[in-house]
mmCIF file of C-alpha atoms and ligand atoms in Angstrom:
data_model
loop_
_atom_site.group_PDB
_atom_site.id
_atom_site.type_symbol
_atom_site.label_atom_id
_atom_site.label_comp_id
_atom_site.label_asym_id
_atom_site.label_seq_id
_atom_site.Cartn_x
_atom_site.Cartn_y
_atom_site.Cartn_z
ATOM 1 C CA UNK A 1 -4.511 -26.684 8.829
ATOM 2 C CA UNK A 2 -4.173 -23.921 11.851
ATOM 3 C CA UNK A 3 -6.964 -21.580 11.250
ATOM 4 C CA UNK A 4 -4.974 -18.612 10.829
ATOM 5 C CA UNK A 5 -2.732 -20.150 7.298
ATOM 6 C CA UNK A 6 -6.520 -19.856 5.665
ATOM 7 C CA UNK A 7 -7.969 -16.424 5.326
ATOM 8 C CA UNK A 8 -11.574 -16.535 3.733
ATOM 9 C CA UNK A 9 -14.130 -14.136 3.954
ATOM 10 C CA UNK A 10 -17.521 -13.886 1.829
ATOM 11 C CA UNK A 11 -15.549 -12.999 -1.459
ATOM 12 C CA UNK A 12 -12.518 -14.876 -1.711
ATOM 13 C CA UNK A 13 -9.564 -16.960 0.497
ATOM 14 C CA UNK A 14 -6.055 -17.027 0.397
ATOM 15 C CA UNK A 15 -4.258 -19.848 1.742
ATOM 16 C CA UNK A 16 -0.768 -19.792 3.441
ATOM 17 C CA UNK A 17 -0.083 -22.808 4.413
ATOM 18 C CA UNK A 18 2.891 -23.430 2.210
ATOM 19 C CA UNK A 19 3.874 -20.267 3.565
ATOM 20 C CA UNK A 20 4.686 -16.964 0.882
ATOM 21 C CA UNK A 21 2.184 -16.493 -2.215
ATOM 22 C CA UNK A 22 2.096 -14.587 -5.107
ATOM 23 C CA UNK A 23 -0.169 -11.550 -5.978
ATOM 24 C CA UNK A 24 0.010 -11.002 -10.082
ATOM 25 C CA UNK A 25 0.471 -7.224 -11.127
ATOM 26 C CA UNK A 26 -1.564 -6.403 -13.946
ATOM 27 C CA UNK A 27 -1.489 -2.502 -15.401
ATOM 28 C CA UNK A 28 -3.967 -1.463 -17.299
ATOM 29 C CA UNK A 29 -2.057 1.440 -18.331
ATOM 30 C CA UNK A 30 0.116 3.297 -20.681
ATOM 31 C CA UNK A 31 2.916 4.072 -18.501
ATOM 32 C CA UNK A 32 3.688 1.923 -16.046
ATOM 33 C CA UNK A 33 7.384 1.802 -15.489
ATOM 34 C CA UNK A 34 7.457 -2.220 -16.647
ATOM 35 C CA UNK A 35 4.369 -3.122 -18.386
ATOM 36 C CA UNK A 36 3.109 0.306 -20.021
ATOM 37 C CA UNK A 37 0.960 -0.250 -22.716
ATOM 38 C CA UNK A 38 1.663 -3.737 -22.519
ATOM 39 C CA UNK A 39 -2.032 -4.535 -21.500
ATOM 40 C CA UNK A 40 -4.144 -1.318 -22.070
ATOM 41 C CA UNK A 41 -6.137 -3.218 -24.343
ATOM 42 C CA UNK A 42 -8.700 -4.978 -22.280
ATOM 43 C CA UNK A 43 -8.331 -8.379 -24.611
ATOM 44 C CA UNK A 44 -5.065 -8.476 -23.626
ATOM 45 C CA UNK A 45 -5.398 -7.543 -20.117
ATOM 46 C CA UNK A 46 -7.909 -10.030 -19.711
ATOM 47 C CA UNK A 47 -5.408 -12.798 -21.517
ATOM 48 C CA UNK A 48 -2.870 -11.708 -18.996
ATOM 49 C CA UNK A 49 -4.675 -12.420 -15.787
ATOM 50 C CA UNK A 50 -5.713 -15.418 -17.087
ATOM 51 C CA UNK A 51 -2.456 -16.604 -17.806
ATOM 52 C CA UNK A 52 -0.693 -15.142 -14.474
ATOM 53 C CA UNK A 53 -3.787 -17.570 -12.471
ATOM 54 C CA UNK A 54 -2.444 -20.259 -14.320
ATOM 55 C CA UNK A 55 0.620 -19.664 -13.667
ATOM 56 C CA UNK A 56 0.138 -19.925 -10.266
ATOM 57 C CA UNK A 57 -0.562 -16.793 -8.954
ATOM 58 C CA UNK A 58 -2.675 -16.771 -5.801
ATOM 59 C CA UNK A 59 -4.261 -13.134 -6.591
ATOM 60 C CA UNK A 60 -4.576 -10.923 -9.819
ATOM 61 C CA UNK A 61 -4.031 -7.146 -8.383
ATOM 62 C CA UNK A 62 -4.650 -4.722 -11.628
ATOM 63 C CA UNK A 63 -4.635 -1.129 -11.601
ATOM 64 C CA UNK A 64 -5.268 1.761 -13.665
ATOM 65 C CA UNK A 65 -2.922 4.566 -13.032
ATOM 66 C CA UNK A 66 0.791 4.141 -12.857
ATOM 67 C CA UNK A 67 2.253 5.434 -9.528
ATOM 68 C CA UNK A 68 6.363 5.580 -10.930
ATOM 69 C CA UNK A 69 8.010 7.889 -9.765
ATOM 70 C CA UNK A 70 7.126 11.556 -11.595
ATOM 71 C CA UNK A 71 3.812 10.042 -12.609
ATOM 72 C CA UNK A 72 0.549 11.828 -11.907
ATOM 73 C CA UNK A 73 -3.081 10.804 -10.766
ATOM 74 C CA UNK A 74 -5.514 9.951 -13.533
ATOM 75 C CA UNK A 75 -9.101 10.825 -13.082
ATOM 76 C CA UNK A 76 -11.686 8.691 -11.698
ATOM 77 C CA UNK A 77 -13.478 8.259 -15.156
ATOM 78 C CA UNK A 78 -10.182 7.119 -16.964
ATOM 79 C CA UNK A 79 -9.526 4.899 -14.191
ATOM 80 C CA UNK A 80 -12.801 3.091 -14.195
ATOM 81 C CA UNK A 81 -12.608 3.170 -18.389
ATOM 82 C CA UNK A 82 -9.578 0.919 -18.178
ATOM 83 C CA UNK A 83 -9.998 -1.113 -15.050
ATOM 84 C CA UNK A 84 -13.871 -2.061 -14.632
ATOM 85 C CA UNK A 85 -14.304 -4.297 -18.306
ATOM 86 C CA UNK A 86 -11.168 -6.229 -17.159
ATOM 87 C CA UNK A 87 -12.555 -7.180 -13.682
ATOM 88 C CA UNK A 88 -15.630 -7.620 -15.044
ATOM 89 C CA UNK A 89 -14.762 -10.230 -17.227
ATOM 90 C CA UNK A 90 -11.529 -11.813 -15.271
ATOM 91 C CA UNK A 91 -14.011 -12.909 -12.332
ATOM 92 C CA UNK A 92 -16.107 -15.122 -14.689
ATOM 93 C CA UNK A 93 -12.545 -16.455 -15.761
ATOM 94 C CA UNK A 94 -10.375 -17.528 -12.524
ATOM 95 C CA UNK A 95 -11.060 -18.416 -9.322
ATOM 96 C CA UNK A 96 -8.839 -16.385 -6.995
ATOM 97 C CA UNK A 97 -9.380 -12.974 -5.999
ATOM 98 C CA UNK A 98 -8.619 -9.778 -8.053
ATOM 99 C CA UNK A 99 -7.366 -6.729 -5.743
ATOM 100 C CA UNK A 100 -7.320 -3.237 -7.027
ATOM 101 C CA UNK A 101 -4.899 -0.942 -6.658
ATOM 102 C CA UNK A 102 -5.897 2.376 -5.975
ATOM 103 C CA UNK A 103 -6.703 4.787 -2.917
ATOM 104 C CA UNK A 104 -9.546 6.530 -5.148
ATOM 105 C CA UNK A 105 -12.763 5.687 -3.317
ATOM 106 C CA UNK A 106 -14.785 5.433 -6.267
ATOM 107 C CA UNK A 107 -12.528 3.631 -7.759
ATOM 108 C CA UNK A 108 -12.581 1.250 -5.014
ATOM 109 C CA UNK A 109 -16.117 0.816 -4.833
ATOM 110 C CA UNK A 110 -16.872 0.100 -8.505
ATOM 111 C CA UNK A 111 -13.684 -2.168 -8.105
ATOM 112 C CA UNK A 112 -15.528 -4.351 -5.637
ATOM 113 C CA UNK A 113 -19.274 -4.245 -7.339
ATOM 114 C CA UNK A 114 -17.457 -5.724 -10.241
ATOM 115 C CA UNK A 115 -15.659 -8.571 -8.929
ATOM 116 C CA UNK A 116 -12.869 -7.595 -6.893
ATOM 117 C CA UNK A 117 -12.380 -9.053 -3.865
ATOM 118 C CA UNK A 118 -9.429 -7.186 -2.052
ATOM 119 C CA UNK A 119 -8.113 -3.333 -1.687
ATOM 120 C CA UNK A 120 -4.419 -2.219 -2.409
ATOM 121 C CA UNK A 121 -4.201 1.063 -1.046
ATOM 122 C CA UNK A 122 -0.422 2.827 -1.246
ATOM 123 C CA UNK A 123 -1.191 5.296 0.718
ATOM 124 C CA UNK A 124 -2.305 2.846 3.835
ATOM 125 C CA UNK A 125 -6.375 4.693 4.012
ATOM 126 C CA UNK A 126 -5.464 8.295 3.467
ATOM 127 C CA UNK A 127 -8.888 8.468 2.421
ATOM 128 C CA UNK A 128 -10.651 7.169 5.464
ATOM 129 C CA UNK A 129 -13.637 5.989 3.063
ATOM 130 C CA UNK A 130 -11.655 3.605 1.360
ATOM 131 C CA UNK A 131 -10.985 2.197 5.284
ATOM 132 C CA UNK A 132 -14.969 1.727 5.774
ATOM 133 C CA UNK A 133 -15.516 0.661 2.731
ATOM 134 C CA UNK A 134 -13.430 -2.654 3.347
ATOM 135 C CA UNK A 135 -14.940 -2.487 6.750
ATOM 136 C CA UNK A 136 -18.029 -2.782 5.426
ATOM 137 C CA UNK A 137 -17.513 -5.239 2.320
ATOM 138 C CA UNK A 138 -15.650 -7.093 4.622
ATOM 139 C CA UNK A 139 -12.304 -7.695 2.337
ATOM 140 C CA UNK A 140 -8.833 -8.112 2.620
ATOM 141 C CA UNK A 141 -6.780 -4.496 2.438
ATOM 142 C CA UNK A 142 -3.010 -3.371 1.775
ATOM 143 C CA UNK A 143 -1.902 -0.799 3.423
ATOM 144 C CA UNK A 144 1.544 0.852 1.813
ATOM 145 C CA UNK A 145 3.735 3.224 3.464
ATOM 146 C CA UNK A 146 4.693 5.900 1.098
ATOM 147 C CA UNK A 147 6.884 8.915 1.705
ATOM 148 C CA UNK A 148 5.482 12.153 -0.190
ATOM 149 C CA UNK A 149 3.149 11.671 -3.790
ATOM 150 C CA UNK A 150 4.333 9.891 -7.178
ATOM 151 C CA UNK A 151 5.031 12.581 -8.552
ATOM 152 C CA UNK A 152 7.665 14.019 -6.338
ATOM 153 C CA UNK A 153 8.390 10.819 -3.963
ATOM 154 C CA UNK A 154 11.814 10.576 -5.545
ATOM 155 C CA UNK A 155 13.236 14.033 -5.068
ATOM 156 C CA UNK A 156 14.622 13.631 -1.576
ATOM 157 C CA UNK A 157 13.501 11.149 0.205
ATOM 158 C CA UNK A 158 14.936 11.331 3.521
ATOM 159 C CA UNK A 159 14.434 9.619 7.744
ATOM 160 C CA UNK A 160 16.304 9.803 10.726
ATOM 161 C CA UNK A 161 15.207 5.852 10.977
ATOM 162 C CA UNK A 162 13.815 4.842 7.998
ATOM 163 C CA UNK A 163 13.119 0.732 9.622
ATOM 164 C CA UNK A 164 11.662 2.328 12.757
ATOM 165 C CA UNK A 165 9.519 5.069 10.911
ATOM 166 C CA UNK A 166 7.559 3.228 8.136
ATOM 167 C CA UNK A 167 7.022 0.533 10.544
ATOM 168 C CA UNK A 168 5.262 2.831 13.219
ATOM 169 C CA UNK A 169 3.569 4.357 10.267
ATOM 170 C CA UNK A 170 1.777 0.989 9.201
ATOM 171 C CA UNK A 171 1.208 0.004 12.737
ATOM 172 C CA UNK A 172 -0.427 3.762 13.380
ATOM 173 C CA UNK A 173 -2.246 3.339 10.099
ATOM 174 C CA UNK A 174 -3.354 -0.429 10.966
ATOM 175 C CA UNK A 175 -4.704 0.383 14.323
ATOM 176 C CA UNK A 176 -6.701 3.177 12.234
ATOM 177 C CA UNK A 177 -8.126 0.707 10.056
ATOM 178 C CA UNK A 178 -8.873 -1.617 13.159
ATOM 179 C CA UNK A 179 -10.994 0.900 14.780
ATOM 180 C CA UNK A 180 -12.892 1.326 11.356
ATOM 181 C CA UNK A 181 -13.649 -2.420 11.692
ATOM 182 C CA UNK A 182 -11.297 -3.930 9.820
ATOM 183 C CA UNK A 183 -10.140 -7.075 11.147
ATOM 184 C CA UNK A 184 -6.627 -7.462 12.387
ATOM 185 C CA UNK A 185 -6.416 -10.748 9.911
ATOM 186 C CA UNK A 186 -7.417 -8.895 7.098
ATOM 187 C CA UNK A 187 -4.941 -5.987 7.218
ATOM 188 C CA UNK A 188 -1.247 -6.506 5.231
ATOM 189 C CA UNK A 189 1.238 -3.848 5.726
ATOM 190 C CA UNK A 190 3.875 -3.164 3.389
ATOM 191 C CA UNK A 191 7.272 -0.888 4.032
ATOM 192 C CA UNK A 192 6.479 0.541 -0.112
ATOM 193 C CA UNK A 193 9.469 -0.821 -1.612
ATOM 194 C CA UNK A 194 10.790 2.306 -4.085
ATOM 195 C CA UNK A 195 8.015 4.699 -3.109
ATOM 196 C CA UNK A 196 9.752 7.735 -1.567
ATOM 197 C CA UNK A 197 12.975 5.792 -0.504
ATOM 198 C CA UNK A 198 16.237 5.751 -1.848
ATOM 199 C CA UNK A 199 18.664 2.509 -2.845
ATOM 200 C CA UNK A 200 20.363 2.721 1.201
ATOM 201 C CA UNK A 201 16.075 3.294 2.618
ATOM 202 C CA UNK A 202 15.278 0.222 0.359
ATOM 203 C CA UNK A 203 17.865 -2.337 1.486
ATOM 204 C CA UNK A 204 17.759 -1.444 5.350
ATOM 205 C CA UNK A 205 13.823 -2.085 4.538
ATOM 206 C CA UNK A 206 14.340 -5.573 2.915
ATOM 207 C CA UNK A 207 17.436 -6.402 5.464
ATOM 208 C CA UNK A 208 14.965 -5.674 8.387
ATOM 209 C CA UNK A 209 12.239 -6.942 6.919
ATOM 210 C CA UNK A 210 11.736 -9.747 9.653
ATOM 211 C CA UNK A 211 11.072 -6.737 12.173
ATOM 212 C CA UNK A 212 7.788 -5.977 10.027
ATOM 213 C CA UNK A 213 6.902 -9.980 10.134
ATOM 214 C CA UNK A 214 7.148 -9.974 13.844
ATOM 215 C CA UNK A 215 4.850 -7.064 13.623
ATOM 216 C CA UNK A 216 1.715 -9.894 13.874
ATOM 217 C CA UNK A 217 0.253 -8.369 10.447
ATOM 218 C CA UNK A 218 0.622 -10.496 7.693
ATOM 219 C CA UNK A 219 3.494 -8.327 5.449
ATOM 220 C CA UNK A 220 2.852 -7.667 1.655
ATOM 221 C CA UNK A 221 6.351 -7.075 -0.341
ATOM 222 C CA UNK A 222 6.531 -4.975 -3.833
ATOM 223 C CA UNK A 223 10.010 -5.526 -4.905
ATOM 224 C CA UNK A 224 9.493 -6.418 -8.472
ATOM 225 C CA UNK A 225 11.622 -4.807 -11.558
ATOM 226 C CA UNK A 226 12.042 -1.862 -9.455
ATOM 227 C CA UNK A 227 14.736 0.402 -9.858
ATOM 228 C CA UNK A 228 17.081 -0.561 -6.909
ATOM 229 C CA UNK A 229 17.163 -3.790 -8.728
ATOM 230 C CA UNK A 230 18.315 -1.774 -11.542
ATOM 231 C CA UNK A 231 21.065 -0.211 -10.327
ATOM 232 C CA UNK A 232 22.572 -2.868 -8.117
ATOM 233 C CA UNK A 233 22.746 -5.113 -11.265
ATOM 234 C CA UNK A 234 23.274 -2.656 -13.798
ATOM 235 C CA UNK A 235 20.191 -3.610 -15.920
ATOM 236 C CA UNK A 236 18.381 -0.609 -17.517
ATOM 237 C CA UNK A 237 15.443 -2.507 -18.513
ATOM 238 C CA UNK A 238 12.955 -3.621 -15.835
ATOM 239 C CA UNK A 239 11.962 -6.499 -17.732
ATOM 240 C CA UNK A 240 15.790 -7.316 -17.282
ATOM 241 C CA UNK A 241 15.843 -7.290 -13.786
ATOM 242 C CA UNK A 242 14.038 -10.726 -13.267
ATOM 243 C CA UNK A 243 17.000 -12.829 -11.376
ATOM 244 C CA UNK A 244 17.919 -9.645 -9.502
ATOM 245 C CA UNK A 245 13.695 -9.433 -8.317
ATOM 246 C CA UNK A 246 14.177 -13.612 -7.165
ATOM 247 C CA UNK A 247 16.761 -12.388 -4.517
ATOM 248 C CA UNK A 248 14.440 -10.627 -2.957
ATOM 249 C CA UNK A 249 11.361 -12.717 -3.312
ATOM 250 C CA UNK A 250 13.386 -15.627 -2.074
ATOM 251 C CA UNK A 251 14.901 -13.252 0.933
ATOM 252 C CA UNK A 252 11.378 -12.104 1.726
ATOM 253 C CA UNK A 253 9.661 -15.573 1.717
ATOM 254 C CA UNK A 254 12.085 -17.031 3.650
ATOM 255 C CA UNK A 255 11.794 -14.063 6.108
ATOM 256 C CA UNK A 256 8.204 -15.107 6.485
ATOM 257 C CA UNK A 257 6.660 -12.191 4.508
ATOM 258 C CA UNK A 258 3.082 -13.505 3.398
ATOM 259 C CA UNK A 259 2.306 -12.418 -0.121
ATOM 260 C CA UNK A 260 5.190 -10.948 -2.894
ATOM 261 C CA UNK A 261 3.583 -8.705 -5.354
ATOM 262 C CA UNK A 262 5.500 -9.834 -9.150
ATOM 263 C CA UNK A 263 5.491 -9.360 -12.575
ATOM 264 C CA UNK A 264 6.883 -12.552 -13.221
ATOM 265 C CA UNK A 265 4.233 -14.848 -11.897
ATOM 266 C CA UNK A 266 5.582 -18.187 -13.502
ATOM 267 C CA UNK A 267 9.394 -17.373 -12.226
ATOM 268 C CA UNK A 268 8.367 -16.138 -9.156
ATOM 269 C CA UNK A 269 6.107 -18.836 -8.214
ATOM 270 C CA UNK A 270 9.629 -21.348 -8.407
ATOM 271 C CA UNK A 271 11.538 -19.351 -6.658
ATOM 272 C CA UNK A 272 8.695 -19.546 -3.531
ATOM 273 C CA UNK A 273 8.311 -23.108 -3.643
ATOM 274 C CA UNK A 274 11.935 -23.143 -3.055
ATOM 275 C CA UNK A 275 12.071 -20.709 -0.205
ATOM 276 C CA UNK A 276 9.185 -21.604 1.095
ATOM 277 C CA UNK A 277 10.768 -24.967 2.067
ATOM 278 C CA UNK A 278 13.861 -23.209 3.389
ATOM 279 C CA UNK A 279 12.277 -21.053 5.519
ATOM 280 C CA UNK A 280 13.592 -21.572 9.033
ATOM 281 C CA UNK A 281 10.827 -22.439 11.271
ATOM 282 C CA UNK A 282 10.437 -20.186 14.292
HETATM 283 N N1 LIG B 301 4.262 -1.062 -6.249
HETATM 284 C C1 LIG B 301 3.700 -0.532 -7.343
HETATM 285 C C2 LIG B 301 2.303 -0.386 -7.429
HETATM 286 N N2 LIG B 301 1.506 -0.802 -6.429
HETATM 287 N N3 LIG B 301 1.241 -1.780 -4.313
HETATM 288 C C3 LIG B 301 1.770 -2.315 -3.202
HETATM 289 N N4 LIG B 301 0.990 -2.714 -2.201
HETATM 290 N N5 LIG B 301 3.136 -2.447 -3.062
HETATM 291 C C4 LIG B 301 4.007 -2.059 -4.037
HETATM 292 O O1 LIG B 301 5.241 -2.183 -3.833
HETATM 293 C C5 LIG B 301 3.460 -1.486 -5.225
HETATM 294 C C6 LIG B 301 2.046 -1.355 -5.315
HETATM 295 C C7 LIG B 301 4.563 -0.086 -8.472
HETATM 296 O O2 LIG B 301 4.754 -1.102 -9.405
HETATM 297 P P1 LIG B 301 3.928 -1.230 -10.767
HETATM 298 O O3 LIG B 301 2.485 -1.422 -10.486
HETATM 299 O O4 LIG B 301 4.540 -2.292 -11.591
HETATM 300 O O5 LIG B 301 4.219 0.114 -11.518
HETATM 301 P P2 LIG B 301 3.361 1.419 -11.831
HETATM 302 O O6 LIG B 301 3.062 2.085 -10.525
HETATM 303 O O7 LIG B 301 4.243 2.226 -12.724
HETATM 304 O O8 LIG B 301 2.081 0.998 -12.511
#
């Protein structure tokens, strides 16, 4: 196995030797635009992950504020309320490593002390702690581009270039995290799929996503339920959108993107098998 398809550090590994894995998104919310409320209760949270590891997924990434468009930041203390129990008690229960999804240092940090092994930051280190605190714990971190905040992201999203700008964005912003000591092997961009972009921004991301694979940063892709899906197959509920999400995930495997970030971890997971094996090797 080349060195570089097996990424371990003290707290976890991820292996990529198959080629495209699959992160599991677990909300611990109320209003997350697909799973709200689904898995607020920390029982059924907890069931969840568990079932999404078995499934196949290669990492658990839970969060505890929805980021949808119009949404707005929940405090620290709610945050922790609904995320911390469910780490807690999902790292005595699987074996692969739970990310959290936030850009709220504290958040972070009591993230990691209870069993999280990775950081999923959508807005790539805008809170330079976050960046030294992965430095320091030595973990894996996401960095998202995003254009603008939740709440307002989808007013007007607009670029001159929108391939050319979110990619010098996450190379800007993964050069920042290098010099905070992150290691170059243990930073994943991702263009932000739906996160200040409109249905043309998203498809010229996904058509060029190869551009952010040749980048030499492993590439994290969030496609799943989201609206563009929506409106390009007319399905109003995300939960409907599940064949439309495998074009992408299939697209984006075979482009060589490294992990897809999924609802559907047991559909998902067939559709990169597949891909996987059709990937064109370069
Ligand atoms: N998308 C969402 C949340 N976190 N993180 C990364 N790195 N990339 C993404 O594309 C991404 C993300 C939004 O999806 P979801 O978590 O299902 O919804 P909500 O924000 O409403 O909880």
């Amino acid at each position: 196995m080349r060195n570089d398809m097996l990424l371990k550090w003290p707290k976890g590994q991820l292996d990529f030797s198959a080629g495209c894995i699959v992160m599991g998104v677990l909300n611990v919310t109320p209003d997350s635009f697909s799973d709200g409320g689904q898995f607020l209760d920390t029982n059924k949270a907890i069931e969840h992950g568990v079932q999404m590891a078995a499934d196949g997924a290669a990492i658990i990434d839970i969060g505890g504020e929805s980021t949808r468009p119009g949404s707005e930041p929940v405090s620290t203390k709610e945050q922790l309320k609904r995320v911390i129990p469910v780490i807690e008690a999902l790292a005595n229960k699987i074996n692969i490593p739970i990310s959290i999804d936030t850009y709220n240092y504290e958040v972070a940090e009591a993230a990691l002390k209870a069993g999280a092994a990775m950081l999923n930051d959508i807005t790539a280190l805008s809170e330079e702690r976050v960046g030294k605190l992965a430095a320091e714990q030595r973990v894996p971190v996401v960095l998202m581009h995003i254009q603008g905040t939740p709440a307002t992201m989808q007013a007007e999203p607009m670029y001159d270039d929108v391939v050319t700008e979110v990619l010098e964005f996450l190379l800007a912003r993964a050069k920042r995290a290098g010099k905070l000591g992150i290691l170059k092997n243990m930073i994943f961009i991702d263009p932000g799929i739906g996160f200040g972009k409109t249905l043309e921004h998203n498809l010229q991301l996904l058509r060029n996503i190869d551009k952010f694979v040749a980048s030499n940063y492993r590439v994290l892709a969030g496609t799943s339920r989201k609206s563009f899906i929506g409106k390009l197959t007319s399905k109003e509920k995300p939960a409907e959108r599940i064949f439309g999400n495998a074009a992408t995930v299939a697209l984006c495997a075979a482009a060589g993107v490294s992990i897809v970030r999924v609802h559907d971890v047991a559909e998902m997971i067939d559709v990169v098998k597949v891909a996987n094996k059709l990937k064109i090797q370069s």
